[in-house]
Tab-separated table of C-alpha atoms in Angstrom:
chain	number	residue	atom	x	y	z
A	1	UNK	CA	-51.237	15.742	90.488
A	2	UNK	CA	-52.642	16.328	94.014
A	3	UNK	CA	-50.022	16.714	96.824
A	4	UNK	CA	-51.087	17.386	100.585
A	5	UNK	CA	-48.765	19.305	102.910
A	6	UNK	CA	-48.636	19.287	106.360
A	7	UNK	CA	-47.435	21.827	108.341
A	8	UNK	CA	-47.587	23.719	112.161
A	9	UNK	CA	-45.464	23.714	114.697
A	10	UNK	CA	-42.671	20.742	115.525
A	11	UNK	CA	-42.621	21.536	119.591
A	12	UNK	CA	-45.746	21.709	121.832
A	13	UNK	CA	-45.579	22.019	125.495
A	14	UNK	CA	-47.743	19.197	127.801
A	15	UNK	CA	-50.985	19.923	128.883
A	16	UNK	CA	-51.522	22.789	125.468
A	17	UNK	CA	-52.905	22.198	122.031
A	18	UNK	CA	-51.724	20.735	118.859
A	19	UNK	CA	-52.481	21.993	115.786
A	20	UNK	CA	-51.956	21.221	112.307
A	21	UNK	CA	-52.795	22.289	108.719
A	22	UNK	CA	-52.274	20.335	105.583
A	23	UNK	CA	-53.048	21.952	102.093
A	24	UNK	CA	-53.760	20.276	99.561
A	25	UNK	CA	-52.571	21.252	95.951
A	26	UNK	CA	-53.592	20.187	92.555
A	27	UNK	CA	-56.776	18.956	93.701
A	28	UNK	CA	-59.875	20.220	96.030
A	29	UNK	CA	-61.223	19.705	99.523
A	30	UNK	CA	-64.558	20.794	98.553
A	31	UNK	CA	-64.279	17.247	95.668
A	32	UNK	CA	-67.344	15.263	97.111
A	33	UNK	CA	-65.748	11.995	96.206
A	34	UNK	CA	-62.404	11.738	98.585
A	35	UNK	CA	-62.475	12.364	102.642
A	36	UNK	CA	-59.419	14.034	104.010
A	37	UNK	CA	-57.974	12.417	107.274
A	38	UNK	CA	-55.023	12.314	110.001
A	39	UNK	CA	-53.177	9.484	110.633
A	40	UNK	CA	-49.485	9.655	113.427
A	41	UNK	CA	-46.932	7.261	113.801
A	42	UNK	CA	-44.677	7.489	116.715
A	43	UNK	CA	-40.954	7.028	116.281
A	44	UNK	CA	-40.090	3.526	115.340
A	45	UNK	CA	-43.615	2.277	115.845
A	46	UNK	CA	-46.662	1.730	113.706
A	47	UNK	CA	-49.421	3.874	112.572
A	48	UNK	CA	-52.768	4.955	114.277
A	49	UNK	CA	-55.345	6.755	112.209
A	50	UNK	CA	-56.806	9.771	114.629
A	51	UNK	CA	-59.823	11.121	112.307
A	52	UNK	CA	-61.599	12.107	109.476
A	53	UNK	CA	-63.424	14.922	107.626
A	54	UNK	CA	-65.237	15.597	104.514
A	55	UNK	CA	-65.718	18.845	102.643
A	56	UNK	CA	-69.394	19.384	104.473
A	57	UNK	CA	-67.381	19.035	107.476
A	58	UNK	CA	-68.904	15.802	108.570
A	59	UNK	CA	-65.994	14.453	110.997
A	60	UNK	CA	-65.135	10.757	112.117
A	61	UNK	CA	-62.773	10.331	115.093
A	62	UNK	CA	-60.663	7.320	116.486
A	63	UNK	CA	-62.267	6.903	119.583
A	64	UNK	CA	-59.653	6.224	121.983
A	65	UNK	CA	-58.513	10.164	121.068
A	66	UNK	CA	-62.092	11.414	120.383
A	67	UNK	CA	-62.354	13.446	123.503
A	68	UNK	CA	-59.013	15.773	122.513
A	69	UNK	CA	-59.310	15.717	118.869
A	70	UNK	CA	-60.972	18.093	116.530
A	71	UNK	CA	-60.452	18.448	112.451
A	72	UNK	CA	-62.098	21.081	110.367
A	73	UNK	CA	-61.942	21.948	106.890
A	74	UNK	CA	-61.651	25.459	105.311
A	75	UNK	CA	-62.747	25.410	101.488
A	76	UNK	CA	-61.652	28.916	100.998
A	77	UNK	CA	-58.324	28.119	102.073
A	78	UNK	CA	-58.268	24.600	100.168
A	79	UNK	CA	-57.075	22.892	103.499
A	80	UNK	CA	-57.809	20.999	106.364
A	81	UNK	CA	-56.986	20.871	110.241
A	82	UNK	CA	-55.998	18.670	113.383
A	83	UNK	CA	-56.110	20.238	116.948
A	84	UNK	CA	-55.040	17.876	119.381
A	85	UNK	CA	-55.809	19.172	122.770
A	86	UNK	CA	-53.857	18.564	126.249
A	87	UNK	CA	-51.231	16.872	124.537
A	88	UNK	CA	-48.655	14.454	126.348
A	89	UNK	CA	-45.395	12.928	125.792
A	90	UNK	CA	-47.619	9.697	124.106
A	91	UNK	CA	-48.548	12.367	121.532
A	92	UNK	CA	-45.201	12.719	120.195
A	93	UNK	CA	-45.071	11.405	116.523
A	94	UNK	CA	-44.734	12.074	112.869
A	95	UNK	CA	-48.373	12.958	111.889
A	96	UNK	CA	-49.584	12.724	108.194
A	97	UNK	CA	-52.284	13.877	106.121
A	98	UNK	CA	-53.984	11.654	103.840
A	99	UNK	CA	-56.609	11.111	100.962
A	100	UNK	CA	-58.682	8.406	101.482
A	101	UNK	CA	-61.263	8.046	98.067
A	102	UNK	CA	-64.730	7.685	98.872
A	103	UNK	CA	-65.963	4.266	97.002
A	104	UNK	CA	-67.719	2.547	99.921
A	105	UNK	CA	-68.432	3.512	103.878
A	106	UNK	CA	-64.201	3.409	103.667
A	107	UNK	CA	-61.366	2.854	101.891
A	108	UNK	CA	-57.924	3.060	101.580
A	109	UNK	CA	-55.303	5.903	101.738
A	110	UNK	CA	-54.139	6.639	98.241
A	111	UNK	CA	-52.165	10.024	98.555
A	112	UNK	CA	-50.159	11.158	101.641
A	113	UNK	CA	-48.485	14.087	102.832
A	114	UNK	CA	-44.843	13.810	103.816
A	115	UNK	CA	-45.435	14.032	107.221
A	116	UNK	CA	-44.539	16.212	110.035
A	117	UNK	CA	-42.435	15.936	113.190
A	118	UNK	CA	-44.248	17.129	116.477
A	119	UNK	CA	-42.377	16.834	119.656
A	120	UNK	CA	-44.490	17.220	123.089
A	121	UNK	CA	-41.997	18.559	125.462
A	122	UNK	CA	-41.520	21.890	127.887
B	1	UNK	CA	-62.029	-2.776	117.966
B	2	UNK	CA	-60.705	-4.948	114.665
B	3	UNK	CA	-57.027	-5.630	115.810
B	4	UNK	CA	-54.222	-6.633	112.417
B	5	UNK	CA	-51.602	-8.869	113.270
B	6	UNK	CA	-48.458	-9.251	110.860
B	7	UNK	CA	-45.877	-11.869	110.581
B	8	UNK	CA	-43.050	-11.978	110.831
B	9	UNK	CA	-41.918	-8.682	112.440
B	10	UNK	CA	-38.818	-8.761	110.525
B	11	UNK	CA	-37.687	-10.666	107.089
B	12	UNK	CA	-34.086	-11.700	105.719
B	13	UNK	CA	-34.191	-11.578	101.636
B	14	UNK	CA	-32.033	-11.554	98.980
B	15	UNK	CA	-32.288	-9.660	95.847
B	16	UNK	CA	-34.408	-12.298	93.080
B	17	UNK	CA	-35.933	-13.633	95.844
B	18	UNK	CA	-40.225	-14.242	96.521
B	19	UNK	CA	-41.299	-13.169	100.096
B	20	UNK	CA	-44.716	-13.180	101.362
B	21	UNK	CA	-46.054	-11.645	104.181
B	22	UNK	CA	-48.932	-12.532	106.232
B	23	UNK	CA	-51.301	-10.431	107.738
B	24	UNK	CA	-54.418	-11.589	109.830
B	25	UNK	CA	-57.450	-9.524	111.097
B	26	UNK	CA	-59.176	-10.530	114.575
B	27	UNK	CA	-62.628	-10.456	113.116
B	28	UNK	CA	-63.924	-10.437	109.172
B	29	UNK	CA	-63.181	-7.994	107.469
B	30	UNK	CA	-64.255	-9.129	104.221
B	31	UNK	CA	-61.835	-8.023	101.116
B	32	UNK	CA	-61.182	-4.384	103.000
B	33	UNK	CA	-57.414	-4.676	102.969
B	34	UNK	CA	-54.456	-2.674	102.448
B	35	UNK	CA	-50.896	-2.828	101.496
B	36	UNK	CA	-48.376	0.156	101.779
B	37	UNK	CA	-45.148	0.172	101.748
B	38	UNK	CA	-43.066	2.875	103.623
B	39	UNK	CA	-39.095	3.528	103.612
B	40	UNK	CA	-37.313	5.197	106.422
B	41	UNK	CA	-38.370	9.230	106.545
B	42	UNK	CA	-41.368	8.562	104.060
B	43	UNK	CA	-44.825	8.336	104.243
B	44	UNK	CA	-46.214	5.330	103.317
B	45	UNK	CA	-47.490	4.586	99.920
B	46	UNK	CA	-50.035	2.979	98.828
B	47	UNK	CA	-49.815	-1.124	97.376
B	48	UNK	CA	-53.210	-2.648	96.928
B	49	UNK	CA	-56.375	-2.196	97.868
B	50	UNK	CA	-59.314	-4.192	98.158
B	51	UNK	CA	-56.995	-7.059	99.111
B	52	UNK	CA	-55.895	-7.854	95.806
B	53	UNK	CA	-56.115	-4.963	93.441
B	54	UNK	CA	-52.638	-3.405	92.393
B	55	UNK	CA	-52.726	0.343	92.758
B	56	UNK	CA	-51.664	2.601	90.124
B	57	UNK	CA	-48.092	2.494	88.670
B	58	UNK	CA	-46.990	-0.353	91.358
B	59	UNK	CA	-44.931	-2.800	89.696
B	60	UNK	CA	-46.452	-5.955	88.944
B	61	UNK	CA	-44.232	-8.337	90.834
B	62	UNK	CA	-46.612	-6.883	93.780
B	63	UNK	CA	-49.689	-9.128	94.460
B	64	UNK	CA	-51.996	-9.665	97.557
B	65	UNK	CA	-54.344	-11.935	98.121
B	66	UNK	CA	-57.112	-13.447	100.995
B	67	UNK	CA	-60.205	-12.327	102.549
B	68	UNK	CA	-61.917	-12.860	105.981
B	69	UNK	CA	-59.445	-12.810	108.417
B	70	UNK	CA	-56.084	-14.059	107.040
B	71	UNK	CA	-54.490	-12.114	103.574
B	72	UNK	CA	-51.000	-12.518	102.308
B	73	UNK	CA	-49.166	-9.481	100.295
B	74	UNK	CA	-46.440	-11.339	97.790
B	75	UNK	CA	-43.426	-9.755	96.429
B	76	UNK	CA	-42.013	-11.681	92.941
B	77	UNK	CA	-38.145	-10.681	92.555
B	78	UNK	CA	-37.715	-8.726	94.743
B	79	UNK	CA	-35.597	-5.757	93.863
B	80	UNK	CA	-33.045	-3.520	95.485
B	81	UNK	CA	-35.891	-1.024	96.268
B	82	UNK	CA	-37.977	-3.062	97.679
B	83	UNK	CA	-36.403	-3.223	100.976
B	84	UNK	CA	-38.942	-1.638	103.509
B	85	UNK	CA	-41.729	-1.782	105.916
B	86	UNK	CA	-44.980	-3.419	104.983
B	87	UNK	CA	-48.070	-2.305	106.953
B	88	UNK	CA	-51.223	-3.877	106.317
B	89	UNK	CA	-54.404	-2.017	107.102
B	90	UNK	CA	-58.337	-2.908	107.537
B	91	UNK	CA	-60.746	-1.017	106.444
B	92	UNK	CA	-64.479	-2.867	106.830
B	93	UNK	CA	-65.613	0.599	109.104
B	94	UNK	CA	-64.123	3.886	109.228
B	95	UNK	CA	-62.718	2.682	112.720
B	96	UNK	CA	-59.083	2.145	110.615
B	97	UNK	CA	-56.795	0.223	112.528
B	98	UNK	CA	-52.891	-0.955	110.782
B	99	UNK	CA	-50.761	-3.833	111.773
B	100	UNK	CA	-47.351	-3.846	113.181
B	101	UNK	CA	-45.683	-4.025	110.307
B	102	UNK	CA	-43.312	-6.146	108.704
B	103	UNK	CA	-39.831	-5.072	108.206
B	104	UNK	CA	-38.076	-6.386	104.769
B	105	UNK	CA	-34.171	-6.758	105.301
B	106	UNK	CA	-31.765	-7.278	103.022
B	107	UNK	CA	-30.196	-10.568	103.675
């Protein structure tokens, strides 16, 4: 059963860089059929998907956070990244890892992490 | 941008009872809809896809339906642990976007 975890730290200081691993378990990054994205959810508010990657390391990014975000893969490591760079108080949220399988140009998010808590704050 | 609009923000149910939720894309998006389902501290979990098709091990008194721009998610007897928030989400392109959500209260 595959399980993604994220983790990192929960406090960043404005203006420095975010960044986030989740591992996945009982499954690979390098499988060719699933991509392996970020999505964030602010406290009491909905959820906004920040980007994608798949195991050759071909990337897709929301474009109203393109210009900060980067997310890499590491096979070797069986994980995957966010760095989220000059971070505000906007960018504090709960931000999740996801599965998303690969059927058509997209689809839907079938396995999640549990989430992580990531305060922006000096 | 495709922008998902939910309604209503908030719904009053009773155990037994059949709610349905609305959700309503600003352009087509075909039958590239999601359901999830998320309770307070969780990550959400996954409904149906494709608009209509039940994901694995979800109870079948789940059901969505629609295409184009206006799908409903329907919830038969509704049970104690059903009481949540709904989020619908488009994908037609990789440019995701979710709606508001709708959030199922116990009446």
């Amino acid at each position: 059963q595959v399980q993604l975890q994220e983790s990192g730290p929960g406090l960043v200081k404005p203006s420095q860089t975010l960044s986030l691993t989740c591992n996945v378990s009982g499954g690979s990054v390098s499988s060719g059929t699933y991509y392996w994205n970020w999505i964030r959810q602010p406290a009491g508010k909905g959820l906004e998907w920040i980007g994608r990657i798949y195991t050759n390391g071909n990337s897709n990014y929301n474009p109203s956070l393109k210009s900060r975000v980067t997310i890499s893969v590491d096979t070797s490591k069986n994980q995957f990244s966010l760095k989220l760079s000059s971070v505000t108080a906007a960018d504090t949220a709960v931000y999740y890892c996801a599965r998303e399988r690969i059927t058509m140009i997209a689809d839907a998010f079938d396995i999640w992490g549990q989430g992580t808590m990531v305060t922006v704050s000096s | 941008d495709i922008q998902m609009t939910q309604s209503p923000s908030t719904l009053s149910a009773s155990v037994g009872d059949r709610v349905t939720i609305t959700c309503r894309a600003s352009q087509s998006i075909s039958s590239w809809l999601a359901w999830y389902q998320q309770k307070p501290g969780k990550a959400p979990k996954l409904l149906i896809y494709k608009a209509s098709i039940l994901e694995s091990g979800v109870p079948s008194r789940f059901s969505g339906s629609g295409s184009g721009t206006k799908f409903t998610l329907t919830i038969n007897s509704l049970q104690p642990d059903d009481f949540a928030t709904y989020y619908c989400q488009q994908y037609n392109t990789y440019l995701y976007s979710f709606g508001q959500g709708t959030k199922l209260e116990i009446k």
